[in-house]
């Protein structure tokens, strides 16, 4: 076949070349056109060239490995610049550490170390006291993109894609050539395994460079070390800000953070290379008290463990439904609808099938496209209970307020945990925290802290559904100034948290929430409720201020009234004073403050 | 090994479960905490549950296929909502059509048809007169993500990822269950092949449902039909706006556009299903003159064909360099540097090797990490010519101005094509167009039209480097108002075009440019140059207005002066009139207008 077509296309090839030549060669190339600009920079006229035929094009078609794709598009993963690369690496490591501890029911002790090896080179280490990783899984988890346990389930966790930590390792490899180092131990009495591995971007497969048993003290846990080109900066987008915020949103975790030692920048000068240099650097860091910052846990209670759920029928699209019918283990439609979806009882399954006009004892794999479409339609018309809510663990109103009080000095706080809602069949839940007044600036736009599954979002505020929801809320009706379509202006801080079994991020780097209408709506409702509360507070404050003004005004005249009465009625001074006291009492009773 | 570890972990398993129980079971779950909010909505306390051990976690680890990944994260590809899904499908089809025609040196005739099948269901067809597609390649091109000819090369084209059109097909399949239909023919006398295929998201492999020879008139070309859930809307983000803009940026292409017929919405009511319905709908559409909009080509010249280039040494990172040394066909370093990179001569290769202290006749595959690092360092210190520029085809200042004049009624136009520059080793080039005054509103923020490789960008303006560059330019010094950090306000339209062998988009949906500093810098320089020109224009206009005012003022007094002179010197009326004439002449000569 392919030979035949190659022969066949040889003829066309000549024809197409003829056309190509006519197109590119017959007329003078465009370089000669008059430039309208002053400098008239026009590109050099390209040489006429033979153009491609269908078979030329076919020869160039190739598979693209997902590692190659992301290596070239690394900004999609949060590695656009050195400062962000350092933050992303820390973030991916900490996400995994917290997830692992929580899944194993261990109160997380996470340690983040950043060692500066030269001006633009850092070694990041993230260590947890989690359950450790089974030896055979280590290479794939750290050396293969799109591999993990969190993608194929509907359950709230920080990681969800199976990309993050391998991508950080890949970025380290690309910029420094150094492998990722992993030390892990799954329990007391078990050996600690040490790996060094790199990702082969061509094949998206791990290559193990070192695999041996080492001496390591912790009874269980994992330590990942990645060396990368980066930049350590301060400010809103810094690692320091991230660590502070992650501690806030995870009050059950203890975070130890060792930022780069300031002295290591100047004196060392060149990057310490080779084993001696590394050992020396580690030794210099050894009396680690210096610079170590501890964020102790605020509560010993772990967040409630979240359940894994089946997809909710309302969010399943026709194509997915057809796929589920093909893949199900159930023998009939009724069983499939009941077993593979959440909130579908046998009775409800029968109701759906009846409405669709498909027998409920049909074999799911034999359901046609047309029948599936009718079932899909019937599902939308059937009343089905909202998905179960124990799959989502909110931070909770009390802890949210605690976190806000810790971060912000204000007069008034409001927090709200909304009921779970659903987008595309995925349950999610919005929490809103609000702080108003106090030391906050009244002249600047408000600050918005964004969180998703307890992870702070620091970049791409403009692209985030949270920002859209805040800007789209009518804050003027809640007594705040607001330029059209922008963040309100006033002494306020907002904290929004979305918890979901699947958070829809606008990019793989997980920096902003996508604009699903259901999500934006829930956020707005939460903001409106908090807005109403703050409006009551602001109005009361204003009323109080008005009252105080009026009262002060009346109080000012009470002595004059008394003196007037004294003159008219011939009061003694004592009677005059008693009139002042009585009038003041009346004022106090009538205008409560 | 794995058995051993499974046995080993059984012990830990119990221990971890103990811990898990202590964590989740010993204390009452958090649901009981006092809520600070008024409604105190707290989630139901979850049941204590056995938590996961390392081996539990290991069992859940799985590969994630890239199709599954993007099916779940479809918003990354531009399918977040029905209106955008329709636009993205059209866009991906047109991108491919234009690329194919240009690569084959054919002046593109592209036809876009949108047929509304029910309120929320559309059938999109994109047809080109390109070189067609070799039969064996059709399934993979349309039924496999990350497959294509454009990723592994450095050459300017609209498509670059090998995702777009297959993703559109996948979205169609997910929402309607319908396969993608492709008809293609590679030349007169060749058969026209018709395919219907779906993507298997589990394996990211195409499944061919139909593969046969059909009767099809065009001598060569490709027609793709995708049926999807969508929404047809107007406005800035609409398909109509896209078609208009793509025609503007591609003056060499003829675009025929058949929007959904307005009458098909109401009367048909239900979606026509099955063959008769479809045939009927197509028949109803047949006298297609109604509603067809043609955007004729403005120029018959194709854009100069762009060359494929090798990576420039400055943009190659250490890890990539090491990979290239391993993969090269050259036998020694000198040859490798010369052959695999652009702008490296033999002399320069020697210079680099000498500076790095590595012999230039070394076998590349044997170069150590340390040596590679030295070579990488030496490259940065060596002066290497900028990459060749014939790999980029700008629109050009003349055509840019033509396009702007067509789109915008203004007083003043400036266009600029900058010299190519480099980010991460990739040549790119910025073009700026500016229109000022005329009918444009002076009270609103300016409009910014964004283009990348001749494709209009319609979404995510806020996330785009173009917006950042425009907001970050100091327009006040160019006589425009500008709120701090925002778009300037005034009667102005800006058009920015980035052409590159690899455009770094912020997401796979290719809606915004990532913030690479080199790119933002080039954009700023272009904006500043156009800013200076418009400032000269604005200042001249102001000066002219001032002059006119002054002149009118002086002119008013010339007769009075003449009358005064007449009275003092006893002029005749004739002499007085001659004084008026002379003074007016002096005024004209001294204050040129």
CSV table of N, CA and C in Angstrom, one decimal, chain B residues 432 446-450 461 464-475 482-483 485-488 492 494-496 520 523-524 527:
chain,number,residue,atom,x,y,z
B,432,UNK,N,4.8,45.7,14.8
B,432,UNK,CA,3.8,46.5,15.5
B,432,UNK,C,3.1,47.4,14.5
B,446,UNK,N,-7.3,51.8,24.8
B,446,UNK,CA,-7.0,51.4,23.4
B,446,UNK,C,-7.4,49.9,23.1
B,447,UNK,N,-7.6,49.6,21.9
B,447,UNK,CA,-7.8,48.2,21.5
B,447,UNK,C,-6.4,47.6,21.1
B,448,UNK,N,-6.2,46.3,21.4
B,448,UNK,CA,-5.0,45.7,21.1
B,448,UNK,C,-5.4,44.4,20.3
B,449,UNK,N,-4.9,44.3,19.0
B,449,UNK,CA,-5.1,43.1,18.3
B,449,UNK,C,-3.8,42.3,18.4
B,450,UNK,N,-3.9,41.0,18.8
B,450,UNK,CA,-2.7,40.2,18.9
B,450,UNK,C,-2.7,39.1,17.9
B,461,UNK,N,-6.4,37.8,26.9
B,461,UNK,CA,-5.6,39.0,26.7
B,461,UNK,C,-4.8,39.4,28.0
B,464,UNK,N,-1.4,37.6,28.4
B,464,UNK,CA,-0.5,37.6,27.3
B,464,UNK,C,0.7,38.6,27.4
B,465,UNK,N,1.9,38.2,27.0
B,465,UNK,CA,3.0,39.0,27.0
B,465,UNK,C,2.8,40.3,26.2
B,466,UNK,N,2.0,40.2,25.2
B,466,UNK,CA,1.7,41.4,24.4
B,466,UNK,C,1.0,42.5,25.3
B,467,UNK,N,0.0,42.1,26.0
B,467,UNK,CA,-0.7,43.0,26.9
B,467,UNK,C,0.3,43.6,27.9
B,468,UNK,N,1.2,42.7,28.4
B,468,UNK,CA,2.2,43.1,29.4
B,468,UNK,C,3.1,44.2,28.8
B,469,UNK,N,3.5,44.0,27.6
B,469,UNK,CA,4.4,44.9,26.9
B,469,UNK,C,3.7,46.2,26.7
B,470,UNK,N,2.5,46.2,26.3
B,470,UNK,CA,1.7,47.4,26.0
B,470,UNK,C,1.5,48.2,27.3
B,471,UNK,N,1.1,47.5,28.4
B,471,UNK,CA,0.8,48.1,29.7
B,471,UNK,C,2.1,48.7,30.3
B,472,UNK,N,3.2,47.9,30.0
B,472,UNK,CA,4.5,48.3,30.6
B,472,UNK,C,5.2,49.4,29.9
B,473,UNK,N,4.7,49.8,28.8
B,473,UNK,CA,5.3,51.0,28.0
B,473,UNK,C,4.8,52.3,28.6
B,474,UNK,N,5.7,53.2,28.7
B,474,UNK,CA,5.3,54.5,29.3
B,474,UNK,C,4.7,55.4,28.2
B,475,UNK,N,3.4,55.3,28.1
B,475,UNK,CA,2.7,56.0,27.0
B,475,UNK,C,2.5,57.5,27.3
B,482,UNK,N,-2.5,57.3,30.6
B,482,UNK,CA,-2.3,55.9,31.0
B,482,UNK,C,-2.5,55.7,32.5
B,483,UNK,N,-3.5,55.0,32.9
B,483,UNK,CA,-3.6,54.7,34.3
B,483,UNK,C,-2.4,53.8,34.7
B,485,UNK,N,0.1,51.1,35.2
B,485,UNK,CA,0.1,49.7,35.0
B,485,UNK,C,-1.0,49.1,34.1
B,486,UNK,N,-1.7,50.0,33.4
B,486,UNK,CA,-2.8,49.5,32.6
B,486,UNK,C,-2.6,50.0,31.1
B,487,UNK,N,-3.6,49.5,30.3
B,487,UNK,CA,-3.5,50.0,28.9
B,487,UNK,C,-3.7,51.5,28.8
B,488,UNK,N,-3.1,52.1,27.9
B,488,UNK,CA,-3.3,53.6,27.7
B,488,UNK,C,-4.7,53.9,27.3
B,492,UNK,N,-6.7,55.0,19.9
B,492,UNK,CA,-5.6,54.3,19.3
B,492,UNK,C,-5.9,52.8,19.2
B,494,UNK,N,-3.7,49.2,18.5
B,494,UNK,CA,-2.4,48.6,18.3
B,494,UNK,C,-2.6,47.2,17.8
B,495,UNK,N,-1.7,46.8,16.9
B,495,UNK,CA,-1.7,45.4,16.4
B,495,UNK,C,-0.3,44.9,16.6
B,496,UNK,N,-0.1,43.8,17.3
B,496,UNK,CA,1.2,43.2,17.5
B,496,UNK,C,1.2,41.8,16.9
B,520,UNK,N,9.3,40.2,25.6
B,520,UNK,CA,8.6,41.4,26.1
B,520,UNK,C,9.5,42.6,25.7
B,523,UNK,N,9.1,43.6,22.1
B,523,UNK,CA,7.8,44.2,21.9
B,523,UNK,C,7.8,45.6,22.4
B,524,UNK,N,8.5,45.8,23.5
B,524,UNK,CA,8.6,47.2,24.1
B,524,UNK,C,9.3,48.1,23.1
B,527,UNK,N,7.1,49.0,20.3
B,527,UNK,CA,6.0,49.9,20.8
B,527,UNK,C,6.6,51.3,21.0
